[in-house]
PDB file of C-alpha atoms in Angstrom:
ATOM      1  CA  UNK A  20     -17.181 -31.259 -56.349  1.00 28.00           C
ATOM      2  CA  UNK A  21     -15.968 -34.920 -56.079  1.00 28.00           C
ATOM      3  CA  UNK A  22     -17.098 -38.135 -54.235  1.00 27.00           C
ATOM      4  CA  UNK A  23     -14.638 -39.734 -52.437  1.00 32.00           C
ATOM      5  CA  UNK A  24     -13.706 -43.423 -53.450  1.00 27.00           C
ATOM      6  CA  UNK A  25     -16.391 -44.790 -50.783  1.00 30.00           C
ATOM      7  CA  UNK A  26     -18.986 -43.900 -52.080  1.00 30.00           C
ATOM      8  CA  UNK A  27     -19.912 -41.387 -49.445  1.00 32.00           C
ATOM      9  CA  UNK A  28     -21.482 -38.578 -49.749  1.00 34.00           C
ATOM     10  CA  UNK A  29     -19.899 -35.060 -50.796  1.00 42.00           C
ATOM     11  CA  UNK A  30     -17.446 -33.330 -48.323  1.00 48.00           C
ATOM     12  CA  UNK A  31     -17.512 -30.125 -47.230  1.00 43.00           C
ATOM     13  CA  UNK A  32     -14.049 -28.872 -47.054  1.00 55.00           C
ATOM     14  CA  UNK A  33     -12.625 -25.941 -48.864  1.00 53.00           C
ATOM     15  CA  UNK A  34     -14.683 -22.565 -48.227  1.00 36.00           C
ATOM     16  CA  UNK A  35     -18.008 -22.513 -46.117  1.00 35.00           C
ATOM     17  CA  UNK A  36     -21.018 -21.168 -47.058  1.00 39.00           C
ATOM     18  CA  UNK A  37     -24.500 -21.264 -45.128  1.00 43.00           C
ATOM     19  CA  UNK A  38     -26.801 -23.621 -47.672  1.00 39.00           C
ATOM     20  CA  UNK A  39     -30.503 -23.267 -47.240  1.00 34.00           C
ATOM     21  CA  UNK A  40     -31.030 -26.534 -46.925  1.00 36.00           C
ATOM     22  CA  UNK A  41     -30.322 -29.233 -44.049  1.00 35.00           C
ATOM     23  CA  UNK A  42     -27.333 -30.909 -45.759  1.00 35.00           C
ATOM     24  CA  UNK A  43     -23.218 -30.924 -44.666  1.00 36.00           C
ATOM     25  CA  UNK A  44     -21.682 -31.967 -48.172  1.00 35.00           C
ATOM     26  CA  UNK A  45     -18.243 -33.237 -46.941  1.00 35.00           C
ATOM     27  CA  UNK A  46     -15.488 -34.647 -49.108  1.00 32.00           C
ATOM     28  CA  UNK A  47     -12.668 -35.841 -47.519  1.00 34.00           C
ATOM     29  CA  UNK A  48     -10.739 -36.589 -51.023  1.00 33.00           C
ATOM     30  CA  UNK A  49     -11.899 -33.025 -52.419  1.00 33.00           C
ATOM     31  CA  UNK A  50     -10.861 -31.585 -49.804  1.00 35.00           C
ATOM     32  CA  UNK A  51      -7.187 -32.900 -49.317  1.00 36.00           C
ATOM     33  CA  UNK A  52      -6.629 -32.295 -53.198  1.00 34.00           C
ATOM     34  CA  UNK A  53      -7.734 -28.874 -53.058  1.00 36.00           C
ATOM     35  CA  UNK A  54      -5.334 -28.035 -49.598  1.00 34.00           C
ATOM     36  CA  UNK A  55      -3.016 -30.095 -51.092  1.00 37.00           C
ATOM     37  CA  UNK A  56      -2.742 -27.559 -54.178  1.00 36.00           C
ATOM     38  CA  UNK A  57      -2.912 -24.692 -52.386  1.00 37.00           C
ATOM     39  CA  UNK A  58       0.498 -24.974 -50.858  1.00 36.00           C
ATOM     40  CA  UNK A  59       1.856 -24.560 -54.079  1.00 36.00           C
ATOM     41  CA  UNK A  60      -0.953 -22.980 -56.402  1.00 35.00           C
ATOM     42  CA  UNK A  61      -2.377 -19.822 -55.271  1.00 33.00           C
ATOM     43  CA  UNK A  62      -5.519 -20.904 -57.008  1.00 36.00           C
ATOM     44  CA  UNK A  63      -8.531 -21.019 -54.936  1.00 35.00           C
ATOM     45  CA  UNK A  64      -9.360 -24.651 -53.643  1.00 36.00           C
ATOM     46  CA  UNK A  65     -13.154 -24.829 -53.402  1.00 34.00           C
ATOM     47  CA  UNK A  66     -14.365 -28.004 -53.027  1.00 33.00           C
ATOM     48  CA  UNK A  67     -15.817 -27.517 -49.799  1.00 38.00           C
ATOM     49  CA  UNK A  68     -19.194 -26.260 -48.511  1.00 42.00           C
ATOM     50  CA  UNK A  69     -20.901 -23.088 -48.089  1.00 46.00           C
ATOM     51  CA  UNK A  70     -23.688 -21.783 -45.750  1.00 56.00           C
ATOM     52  CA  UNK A  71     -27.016 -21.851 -47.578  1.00 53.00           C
ATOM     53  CA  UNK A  72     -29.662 -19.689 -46.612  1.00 62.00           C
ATOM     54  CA  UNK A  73     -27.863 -17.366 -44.174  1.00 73.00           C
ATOM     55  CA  UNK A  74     -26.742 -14.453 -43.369  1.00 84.00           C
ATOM     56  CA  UNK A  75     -23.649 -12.204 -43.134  1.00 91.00           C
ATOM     57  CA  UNK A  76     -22.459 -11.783 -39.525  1.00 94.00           C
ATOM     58  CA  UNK A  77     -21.208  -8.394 -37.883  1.00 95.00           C
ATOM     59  CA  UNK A  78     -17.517  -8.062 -36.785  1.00 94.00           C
ATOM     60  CA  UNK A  79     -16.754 -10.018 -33.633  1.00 93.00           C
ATOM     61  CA  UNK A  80     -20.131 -11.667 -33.486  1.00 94.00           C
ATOM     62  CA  UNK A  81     -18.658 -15.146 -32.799  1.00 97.00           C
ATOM     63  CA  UNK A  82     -14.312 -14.095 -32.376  1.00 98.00           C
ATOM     64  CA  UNK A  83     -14.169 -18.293 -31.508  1.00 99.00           C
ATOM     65  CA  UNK A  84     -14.456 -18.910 -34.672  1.00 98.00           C
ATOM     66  CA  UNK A  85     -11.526 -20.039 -36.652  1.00 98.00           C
ATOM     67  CA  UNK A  86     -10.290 -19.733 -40.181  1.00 97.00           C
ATOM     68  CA  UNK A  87      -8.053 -22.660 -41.179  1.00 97.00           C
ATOM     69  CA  UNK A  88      -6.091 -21.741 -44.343  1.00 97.00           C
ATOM     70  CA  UNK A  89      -3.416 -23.230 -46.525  1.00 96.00           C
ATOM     71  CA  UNK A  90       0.275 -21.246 -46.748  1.00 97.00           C
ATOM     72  CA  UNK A  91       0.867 -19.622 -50.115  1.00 93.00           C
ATOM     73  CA  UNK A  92       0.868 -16.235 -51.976  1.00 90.00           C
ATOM     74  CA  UNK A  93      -2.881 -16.178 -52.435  1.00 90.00           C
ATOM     75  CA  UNK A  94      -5.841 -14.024 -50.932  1.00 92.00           C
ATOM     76  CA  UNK A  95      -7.206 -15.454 -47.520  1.00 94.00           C
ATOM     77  CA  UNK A  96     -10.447 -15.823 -49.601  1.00 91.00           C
ATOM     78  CA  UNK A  97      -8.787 -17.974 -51.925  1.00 89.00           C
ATOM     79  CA  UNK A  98      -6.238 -20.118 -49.567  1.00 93.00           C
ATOM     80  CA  UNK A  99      -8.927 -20.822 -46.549  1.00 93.00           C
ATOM     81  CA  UNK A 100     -10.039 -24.224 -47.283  1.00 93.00           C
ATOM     82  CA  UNK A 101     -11.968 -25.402 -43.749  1.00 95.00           C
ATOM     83  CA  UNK A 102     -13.576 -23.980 -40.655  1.00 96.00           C
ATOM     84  CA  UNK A 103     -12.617 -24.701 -36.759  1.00 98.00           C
ATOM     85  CA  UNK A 104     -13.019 -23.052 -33.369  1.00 99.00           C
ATOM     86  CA  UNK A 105     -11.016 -22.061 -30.266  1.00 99.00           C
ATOM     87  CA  UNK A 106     -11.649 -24.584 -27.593  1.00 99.00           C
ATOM     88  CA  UNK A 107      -8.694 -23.601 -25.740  1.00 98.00           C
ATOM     89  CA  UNK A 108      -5.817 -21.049 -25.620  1.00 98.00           C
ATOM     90  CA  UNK A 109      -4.071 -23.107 -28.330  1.00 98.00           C
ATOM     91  CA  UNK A 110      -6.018 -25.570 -29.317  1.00 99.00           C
ATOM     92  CA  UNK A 111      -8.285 -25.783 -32.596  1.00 99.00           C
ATOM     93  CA  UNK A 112     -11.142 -28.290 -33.174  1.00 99.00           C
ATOM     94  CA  UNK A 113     -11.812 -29.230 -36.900  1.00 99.00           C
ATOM     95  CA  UNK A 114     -13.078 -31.919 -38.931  1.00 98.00           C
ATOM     96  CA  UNK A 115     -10.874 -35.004 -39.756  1.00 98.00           C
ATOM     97  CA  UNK A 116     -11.154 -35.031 -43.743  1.00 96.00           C
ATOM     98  CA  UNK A 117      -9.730 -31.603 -43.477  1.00 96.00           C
ATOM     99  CA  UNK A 118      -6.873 -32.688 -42.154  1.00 98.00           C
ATOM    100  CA  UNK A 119      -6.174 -35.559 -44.242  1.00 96.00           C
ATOM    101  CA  UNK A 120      -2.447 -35.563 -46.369  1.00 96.00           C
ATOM    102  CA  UNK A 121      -2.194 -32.000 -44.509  1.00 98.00           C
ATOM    103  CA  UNK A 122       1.029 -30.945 -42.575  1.00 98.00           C
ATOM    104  CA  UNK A 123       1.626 -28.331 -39.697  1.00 98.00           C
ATOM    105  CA  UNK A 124       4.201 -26.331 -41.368  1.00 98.00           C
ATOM    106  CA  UNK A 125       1.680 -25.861 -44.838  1.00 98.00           C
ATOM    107  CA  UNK A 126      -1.042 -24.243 -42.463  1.00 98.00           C
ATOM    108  CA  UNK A 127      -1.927 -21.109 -40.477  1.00 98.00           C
ATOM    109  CA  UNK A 128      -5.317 -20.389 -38.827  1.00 98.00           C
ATOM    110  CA  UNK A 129      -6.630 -16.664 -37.883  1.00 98.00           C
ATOM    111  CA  UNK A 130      -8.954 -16.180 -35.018  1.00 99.00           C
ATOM    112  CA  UNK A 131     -11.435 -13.610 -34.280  1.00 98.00           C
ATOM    113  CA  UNK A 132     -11.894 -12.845 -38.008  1.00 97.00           C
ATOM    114  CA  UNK A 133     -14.869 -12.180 -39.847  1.00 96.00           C
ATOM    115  CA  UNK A 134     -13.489 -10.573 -43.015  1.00 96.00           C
ATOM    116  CA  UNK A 135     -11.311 -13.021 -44.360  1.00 96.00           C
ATOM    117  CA  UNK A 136      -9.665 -10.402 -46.482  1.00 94.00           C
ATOM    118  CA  UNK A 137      -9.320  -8.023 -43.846  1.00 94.00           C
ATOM    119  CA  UNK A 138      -5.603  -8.909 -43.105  1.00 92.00           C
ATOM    120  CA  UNK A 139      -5.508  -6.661 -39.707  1.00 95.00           C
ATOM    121  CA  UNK A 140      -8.418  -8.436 -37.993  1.00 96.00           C
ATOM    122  CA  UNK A 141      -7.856 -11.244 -35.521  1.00 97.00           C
ATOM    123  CA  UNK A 142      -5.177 -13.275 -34.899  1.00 98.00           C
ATOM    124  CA  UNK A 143      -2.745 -14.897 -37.086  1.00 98.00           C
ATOM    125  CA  UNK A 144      -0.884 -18.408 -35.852  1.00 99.00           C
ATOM    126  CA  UNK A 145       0.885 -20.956 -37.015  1.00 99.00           C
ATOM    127  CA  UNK A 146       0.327 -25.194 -36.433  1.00 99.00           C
ATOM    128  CA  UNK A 147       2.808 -26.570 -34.422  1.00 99.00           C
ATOM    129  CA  UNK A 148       0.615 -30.317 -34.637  1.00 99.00           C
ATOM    130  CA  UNK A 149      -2.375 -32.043 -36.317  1.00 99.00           C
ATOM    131  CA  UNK A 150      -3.892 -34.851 -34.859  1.00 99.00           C
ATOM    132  CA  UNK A 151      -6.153 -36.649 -36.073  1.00 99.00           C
ATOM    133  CA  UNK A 152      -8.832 -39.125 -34.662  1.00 99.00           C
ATOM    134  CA  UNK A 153      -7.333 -42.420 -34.771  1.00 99.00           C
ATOM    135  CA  UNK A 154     -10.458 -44.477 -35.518  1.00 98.00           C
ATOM    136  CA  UNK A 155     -10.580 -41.846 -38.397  1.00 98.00           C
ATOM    137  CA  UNK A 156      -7.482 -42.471 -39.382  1.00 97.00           C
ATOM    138  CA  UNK A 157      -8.378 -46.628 -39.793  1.00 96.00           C
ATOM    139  CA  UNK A 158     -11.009 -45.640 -42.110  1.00 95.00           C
ATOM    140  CA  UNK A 159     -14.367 -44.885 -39.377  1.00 96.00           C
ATOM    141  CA  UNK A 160     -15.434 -42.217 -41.231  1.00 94.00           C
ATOM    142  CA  UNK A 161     -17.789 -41.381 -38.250  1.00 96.00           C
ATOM    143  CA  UNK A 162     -14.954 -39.938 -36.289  1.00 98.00           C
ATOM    144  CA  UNK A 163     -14.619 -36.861 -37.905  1.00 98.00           C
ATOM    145  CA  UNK A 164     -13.050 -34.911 -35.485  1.00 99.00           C
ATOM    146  CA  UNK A 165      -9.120 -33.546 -35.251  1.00 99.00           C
ATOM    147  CA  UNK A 166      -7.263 -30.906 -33.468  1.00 99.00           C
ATOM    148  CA  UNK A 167      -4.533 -28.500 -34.412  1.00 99.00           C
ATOM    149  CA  UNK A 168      -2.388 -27.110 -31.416  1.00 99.00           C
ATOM    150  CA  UNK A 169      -1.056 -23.636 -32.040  1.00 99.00           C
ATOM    151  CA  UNK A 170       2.415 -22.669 -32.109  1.00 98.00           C
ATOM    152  CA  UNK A 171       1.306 -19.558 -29.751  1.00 98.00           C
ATOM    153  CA  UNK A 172      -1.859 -18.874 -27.734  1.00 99.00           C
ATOM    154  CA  UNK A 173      -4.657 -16.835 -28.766  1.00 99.00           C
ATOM    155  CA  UNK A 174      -5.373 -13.578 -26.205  1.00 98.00           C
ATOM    156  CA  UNK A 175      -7.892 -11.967 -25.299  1.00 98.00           C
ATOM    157  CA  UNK A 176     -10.561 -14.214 -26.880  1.00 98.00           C
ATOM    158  CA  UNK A 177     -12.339 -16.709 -24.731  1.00 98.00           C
ATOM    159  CA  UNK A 178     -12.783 -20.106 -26.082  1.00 98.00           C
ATOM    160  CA  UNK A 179     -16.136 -21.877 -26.991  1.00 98.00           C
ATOM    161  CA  UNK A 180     -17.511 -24.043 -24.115  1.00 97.00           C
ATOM    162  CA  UNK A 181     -18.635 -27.515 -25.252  1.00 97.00           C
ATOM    163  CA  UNK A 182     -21.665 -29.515 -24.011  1.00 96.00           C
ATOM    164  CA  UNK A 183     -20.674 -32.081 -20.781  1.00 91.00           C
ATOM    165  CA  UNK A 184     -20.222 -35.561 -22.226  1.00 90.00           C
ATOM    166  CA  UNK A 185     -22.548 -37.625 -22.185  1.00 84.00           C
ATOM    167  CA  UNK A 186     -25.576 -35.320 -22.035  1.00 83.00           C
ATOM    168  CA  UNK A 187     -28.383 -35.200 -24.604  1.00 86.00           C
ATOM    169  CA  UNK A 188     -30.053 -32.345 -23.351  1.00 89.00           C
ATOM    170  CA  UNK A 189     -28.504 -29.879 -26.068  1.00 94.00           C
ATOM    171  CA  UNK A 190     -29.124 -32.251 -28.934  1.00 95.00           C
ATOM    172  CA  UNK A 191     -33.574 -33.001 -28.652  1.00 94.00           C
ATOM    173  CA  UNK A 192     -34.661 -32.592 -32.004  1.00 94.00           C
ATOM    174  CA  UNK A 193     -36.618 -29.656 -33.104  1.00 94.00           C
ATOM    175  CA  UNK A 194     -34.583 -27.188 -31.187  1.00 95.00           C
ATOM    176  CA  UNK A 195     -32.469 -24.934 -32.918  1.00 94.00           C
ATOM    177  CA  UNK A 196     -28.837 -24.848 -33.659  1.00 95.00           C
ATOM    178  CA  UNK A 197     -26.277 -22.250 -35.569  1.00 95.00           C
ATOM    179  CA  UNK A 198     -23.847 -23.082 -37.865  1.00 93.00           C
ATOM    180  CA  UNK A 199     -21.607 -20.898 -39.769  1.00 94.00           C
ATOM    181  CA  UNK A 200     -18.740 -20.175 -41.777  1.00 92.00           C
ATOM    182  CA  UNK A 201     -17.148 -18.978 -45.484  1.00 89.00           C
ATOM    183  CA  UNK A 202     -18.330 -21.765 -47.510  1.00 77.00           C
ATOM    184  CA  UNK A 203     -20.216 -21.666 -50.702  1.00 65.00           C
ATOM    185  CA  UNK A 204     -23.677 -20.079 -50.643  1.00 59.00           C
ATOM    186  CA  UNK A 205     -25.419 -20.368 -53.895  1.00 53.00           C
ATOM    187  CA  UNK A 206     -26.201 -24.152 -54.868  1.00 51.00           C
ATOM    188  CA  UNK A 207     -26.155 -23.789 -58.684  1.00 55.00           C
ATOM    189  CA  UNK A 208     -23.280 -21.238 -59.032  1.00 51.00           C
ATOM    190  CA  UNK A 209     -19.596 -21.216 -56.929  1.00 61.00           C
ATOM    191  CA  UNK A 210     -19.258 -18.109 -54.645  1.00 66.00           C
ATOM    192  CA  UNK A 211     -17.446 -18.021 -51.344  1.00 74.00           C
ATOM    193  CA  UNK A 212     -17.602 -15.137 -49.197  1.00 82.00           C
ATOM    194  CA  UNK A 213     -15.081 -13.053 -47.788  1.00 90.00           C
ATOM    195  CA  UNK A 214     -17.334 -12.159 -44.336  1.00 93.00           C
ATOM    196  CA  UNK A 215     -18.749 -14.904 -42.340  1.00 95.00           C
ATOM    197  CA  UNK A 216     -22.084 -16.242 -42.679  1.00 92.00           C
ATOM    198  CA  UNK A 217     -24.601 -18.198 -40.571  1.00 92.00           C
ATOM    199  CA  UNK A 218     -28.507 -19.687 -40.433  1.00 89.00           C
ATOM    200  CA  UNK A 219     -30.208 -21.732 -37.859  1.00 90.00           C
ATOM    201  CA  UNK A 220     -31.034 -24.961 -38.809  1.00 90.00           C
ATOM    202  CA  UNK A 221     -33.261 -27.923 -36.563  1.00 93.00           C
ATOM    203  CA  UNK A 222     -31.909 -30.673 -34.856  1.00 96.00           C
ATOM    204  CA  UNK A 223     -32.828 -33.740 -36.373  1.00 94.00           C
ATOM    205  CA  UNK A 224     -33.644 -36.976 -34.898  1.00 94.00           C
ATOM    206  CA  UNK A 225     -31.264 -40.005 -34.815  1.00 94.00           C
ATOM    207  CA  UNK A 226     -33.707 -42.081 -36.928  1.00 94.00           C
ATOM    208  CA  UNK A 227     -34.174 -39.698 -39.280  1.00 91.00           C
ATOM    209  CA  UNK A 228     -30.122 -39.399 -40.143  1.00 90.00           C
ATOM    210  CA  UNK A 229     -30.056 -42.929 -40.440  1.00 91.00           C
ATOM    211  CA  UNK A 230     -32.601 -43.119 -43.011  1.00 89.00           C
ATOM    212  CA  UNK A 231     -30.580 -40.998 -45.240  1.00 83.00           C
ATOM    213  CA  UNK A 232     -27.305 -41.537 -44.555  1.00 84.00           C
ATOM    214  CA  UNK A 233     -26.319 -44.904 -44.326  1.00 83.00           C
ATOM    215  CA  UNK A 234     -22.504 -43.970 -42.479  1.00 86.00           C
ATOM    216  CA  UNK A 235     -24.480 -42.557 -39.829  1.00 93.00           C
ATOM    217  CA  UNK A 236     -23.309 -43.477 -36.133  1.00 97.00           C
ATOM    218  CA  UNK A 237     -26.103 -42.222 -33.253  1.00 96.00           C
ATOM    219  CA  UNK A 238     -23.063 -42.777 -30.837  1.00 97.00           C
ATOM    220  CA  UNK A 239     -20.795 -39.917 -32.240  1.00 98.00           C
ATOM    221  CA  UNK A 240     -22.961 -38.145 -34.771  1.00 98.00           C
ATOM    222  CA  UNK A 241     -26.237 -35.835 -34.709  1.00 97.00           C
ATOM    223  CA  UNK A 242     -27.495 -34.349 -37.699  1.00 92.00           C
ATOM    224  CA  UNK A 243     -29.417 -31.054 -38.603  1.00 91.00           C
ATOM    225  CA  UNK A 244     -30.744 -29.099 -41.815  1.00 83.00           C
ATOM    226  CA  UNK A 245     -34.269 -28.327 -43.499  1.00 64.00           C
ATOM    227  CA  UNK A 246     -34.774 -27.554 -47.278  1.00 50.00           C
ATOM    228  CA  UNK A 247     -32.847 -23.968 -48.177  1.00 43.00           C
ATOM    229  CA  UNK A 248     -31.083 -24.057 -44.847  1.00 47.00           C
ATOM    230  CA  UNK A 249     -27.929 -25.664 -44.224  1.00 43.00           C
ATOM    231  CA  UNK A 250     -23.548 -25.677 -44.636  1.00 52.00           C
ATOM    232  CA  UNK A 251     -21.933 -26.731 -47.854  1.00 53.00           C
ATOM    233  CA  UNK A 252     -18.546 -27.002 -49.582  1.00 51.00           C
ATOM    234  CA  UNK A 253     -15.881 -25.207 -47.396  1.00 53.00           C
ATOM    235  CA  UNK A 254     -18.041 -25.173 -43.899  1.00 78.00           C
ATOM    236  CA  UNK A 255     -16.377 -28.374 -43.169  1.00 90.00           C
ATOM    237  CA  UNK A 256     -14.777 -28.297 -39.743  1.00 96.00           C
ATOM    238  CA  UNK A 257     -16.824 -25.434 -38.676  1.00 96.00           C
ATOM    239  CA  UNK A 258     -18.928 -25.163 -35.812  1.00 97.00           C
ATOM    240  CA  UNK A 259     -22.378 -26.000 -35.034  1.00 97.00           C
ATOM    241  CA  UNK A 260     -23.976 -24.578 -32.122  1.00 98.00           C
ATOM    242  CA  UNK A 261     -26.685 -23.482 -29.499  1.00 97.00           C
ATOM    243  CA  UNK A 262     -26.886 -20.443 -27.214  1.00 94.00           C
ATOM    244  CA  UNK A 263     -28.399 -21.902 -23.632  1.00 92.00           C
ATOM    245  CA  UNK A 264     -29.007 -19.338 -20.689  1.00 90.00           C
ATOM    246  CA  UNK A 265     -26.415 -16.833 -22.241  1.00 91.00           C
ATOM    247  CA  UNK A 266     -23.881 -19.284 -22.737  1.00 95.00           C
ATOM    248  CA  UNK A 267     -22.558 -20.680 -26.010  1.00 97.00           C
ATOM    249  CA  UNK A 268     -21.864 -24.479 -26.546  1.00 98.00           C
ATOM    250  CA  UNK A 269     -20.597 -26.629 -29.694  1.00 98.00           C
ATOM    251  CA  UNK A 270     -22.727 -29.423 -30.382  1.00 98.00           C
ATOM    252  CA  UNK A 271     -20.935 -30.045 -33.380  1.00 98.00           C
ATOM    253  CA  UNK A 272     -18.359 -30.466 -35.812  1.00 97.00           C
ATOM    254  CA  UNK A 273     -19.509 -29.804 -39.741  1.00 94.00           C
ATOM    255  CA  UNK A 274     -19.002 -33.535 -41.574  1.00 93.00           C
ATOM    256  CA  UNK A 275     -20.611 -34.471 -44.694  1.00 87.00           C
ATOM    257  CA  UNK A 276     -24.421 -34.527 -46.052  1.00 71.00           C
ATOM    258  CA  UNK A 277     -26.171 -35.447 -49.555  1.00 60.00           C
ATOM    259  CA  UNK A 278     -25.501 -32.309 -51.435  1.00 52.00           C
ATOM    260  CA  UNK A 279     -26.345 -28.889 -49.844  1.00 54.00           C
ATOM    261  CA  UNK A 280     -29.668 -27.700 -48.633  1.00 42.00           C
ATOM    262  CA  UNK A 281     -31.744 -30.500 -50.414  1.00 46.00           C
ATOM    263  CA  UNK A 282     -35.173 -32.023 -49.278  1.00 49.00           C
ATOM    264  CA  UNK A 283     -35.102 -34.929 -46.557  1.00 53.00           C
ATOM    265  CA  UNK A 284     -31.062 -34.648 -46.945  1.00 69.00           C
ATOM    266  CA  UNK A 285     -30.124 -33.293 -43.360  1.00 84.00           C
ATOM    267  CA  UNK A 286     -26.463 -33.217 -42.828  1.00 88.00           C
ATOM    268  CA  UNK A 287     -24.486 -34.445 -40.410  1.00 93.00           C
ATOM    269  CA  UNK A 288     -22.073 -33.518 -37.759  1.00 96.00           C
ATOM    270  CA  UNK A 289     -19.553 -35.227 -35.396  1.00 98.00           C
ATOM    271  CA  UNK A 290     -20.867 -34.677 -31.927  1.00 98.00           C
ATOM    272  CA  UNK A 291     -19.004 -33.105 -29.579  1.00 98.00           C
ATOM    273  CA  UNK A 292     -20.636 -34.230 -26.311  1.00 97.00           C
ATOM    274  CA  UNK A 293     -20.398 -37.792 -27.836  1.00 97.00           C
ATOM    275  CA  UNK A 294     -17.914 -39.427 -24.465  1.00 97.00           C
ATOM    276  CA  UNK A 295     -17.389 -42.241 -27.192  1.00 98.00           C
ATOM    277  CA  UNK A 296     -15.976 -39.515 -29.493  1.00 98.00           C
ATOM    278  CA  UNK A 297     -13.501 -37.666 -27.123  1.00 98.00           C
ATOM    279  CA  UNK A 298     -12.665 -41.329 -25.095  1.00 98.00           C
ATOM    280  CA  UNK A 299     -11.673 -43.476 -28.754  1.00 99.00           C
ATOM    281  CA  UNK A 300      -9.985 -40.091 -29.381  1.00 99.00           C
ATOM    282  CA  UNK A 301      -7.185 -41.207 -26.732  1.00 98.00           C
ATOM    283  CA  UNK A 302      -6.813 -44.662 -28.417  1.00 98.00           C
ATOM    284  CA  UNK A 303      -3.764 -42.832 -29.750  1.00 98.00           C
ATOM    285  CA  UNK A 304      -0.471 -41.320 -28.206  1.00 98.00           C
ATOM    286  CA  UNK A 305      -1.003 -38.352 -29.655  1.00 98.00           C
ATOM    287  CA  UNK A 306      -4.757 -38.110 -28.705  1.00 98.00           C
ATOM    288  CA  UNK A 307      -3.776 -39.091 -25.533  1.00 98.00           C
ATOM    289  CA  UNK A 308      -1.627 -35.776 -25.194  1.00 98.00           C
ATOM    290  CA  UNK A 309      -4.183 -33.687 -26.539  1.00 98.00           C
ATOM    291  CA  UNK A 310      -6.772 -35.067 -24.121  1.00 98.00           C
ATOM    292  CA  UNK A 311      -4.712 -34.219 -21.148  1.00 97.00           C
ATOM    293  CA  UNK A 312      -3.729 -30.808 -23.114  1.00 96.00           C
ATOM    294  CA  UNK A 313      -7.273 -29.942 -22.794  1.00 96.00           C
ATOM    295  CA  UNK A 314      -8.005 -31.322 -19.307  1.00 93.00           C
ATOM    296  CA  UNK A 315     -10.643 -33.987 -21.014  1.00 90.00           C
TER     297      UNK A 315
END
């Protein structure tokens, strides 16, 4: 895995695994190489996180959940490079880094997939747009949130529901959250899973984040991990979130972290009931559209 030129800490693109510890290792320049090669090099591009620390989910356990892959001749396993989710019909929330240097027509997402490999499970679509946060895009690497649109709805799966904005009352720390995805799940050793993964992890206080990551912005972030539980390389973009009353929210976008799973390393996520986050996202044209796209 590589560091970005900032200096921050490692990104967590390419293929998700559930790390059992508390840290989101997110690369933006890893992972924009490694997509970057796939469209042309069936190799797998791995530089992202994994999901330490978890376990394998059954079929249709979360059918939100969305792979984000990389067009080419390769295996799903080997060409999915980030997570995302379904937050509307046609409409895809990810992390920023993972959309960095990517175009539409070099990606396709499936939905409602758990086996990556299993080519007749889900739905298939193509990206008709990427947008990406535009404070992101300036270099606020706190704003780690984009959105594909879909060249076709997804049917017959509801989307997740995110948290109102503004609230706090999903995010107190100690309570538990979910996060999963295909990303790496062995810390000393590369392997990425073909079947979706996920492990609970704590919510972690604002101060805390702060103290050990030095990016960290308590208006659009939260953060979340203990030792042996957490997301790694190729998680990034995925979902974190809590089941309330029988309902399902996102609290969460995977970001970045310091390593995967490691001691007093929590990682961190952009947070999606953050009204900073979703307003600054319509500081663009393009965000603007989306915004109104999804009635936000």
């Amino acid at each position: 895995m590589s560091t970005n030129p900032s200096g921050r800490r490692a990104g967590r693109l390419a293929s998700i695994g559930l790390a059992a510890g508390a840290a989101l290792a997110l690369v933006a320049s890893a992972a924009t190489s490694a997509v970057a090669q796939g469209a042309s090099d069936p190799e797998p591009k791995k530089p992202g996180a994994l999901i330490i620390g978890g376990v394998e989910l059954p079929d249709n356990a979360y059918p939100w959940m969305a792979a984000i892959l990389s067009k080419g001749s390769g295996s799903p396993v080997q060409r999915q490079f980030c997570g995302g989710s379904l937050i509307s019909r046609n409409v895809i929330l990810t992390a920023a880094h993972c959309m960095t240097g990517e175009k539409a027509k070099g990606l396709e997402v499936t939905v409602g997939r758990t086996l990556l490999s299993k080519k007749n499970q889900g739905q298939l679509r193509s990206v008709r747009s990427i947008t990406i946060h535009p404070r992101y895009a300036k270099g606020e690497e706190a704003y780690d949130l984009a959105v594909l649109e879909l060249a076709k709805p997804v049917t017959d799966i509801a989307p997740v529901k995110l948290p109102t904005l503004g609230t706090d009352a999903l995010l107190r720390p100690g309570h538990k959250a979910t996060v999963i995805g295909w990303g790496n799940t062995n810390t000393e050793v590369t392997n990425y899973p073909d079947r979706l993964r996920g492990v609970q992890v704590p919510l972690v206080s604002h101060a805390e984040c702060k103290a050990t990551n030095r990016e960290y912005d308590k208006s659009v972030n939260i953060c979340a991990g203990v030792e042996g539980k957490d997301s790694c390389q190729g998680d990034s973009g995925g979902p974190l979130f809590r089941k309330v009353a029988g309902r399902t929210y996102q609290i969460g976008i995977v970001s970045y972290g310091e390593g995967c799973a490691e001691q007093g390393a929590p990682g961190v996520y952009a947070s999606t009931s953050s009204a900073k986050l979703w307003r600054t996202f319509g500081e663009s044209s393009e965000g603007r559209r989306m915004l109104n796209l999804l009635g936000r």
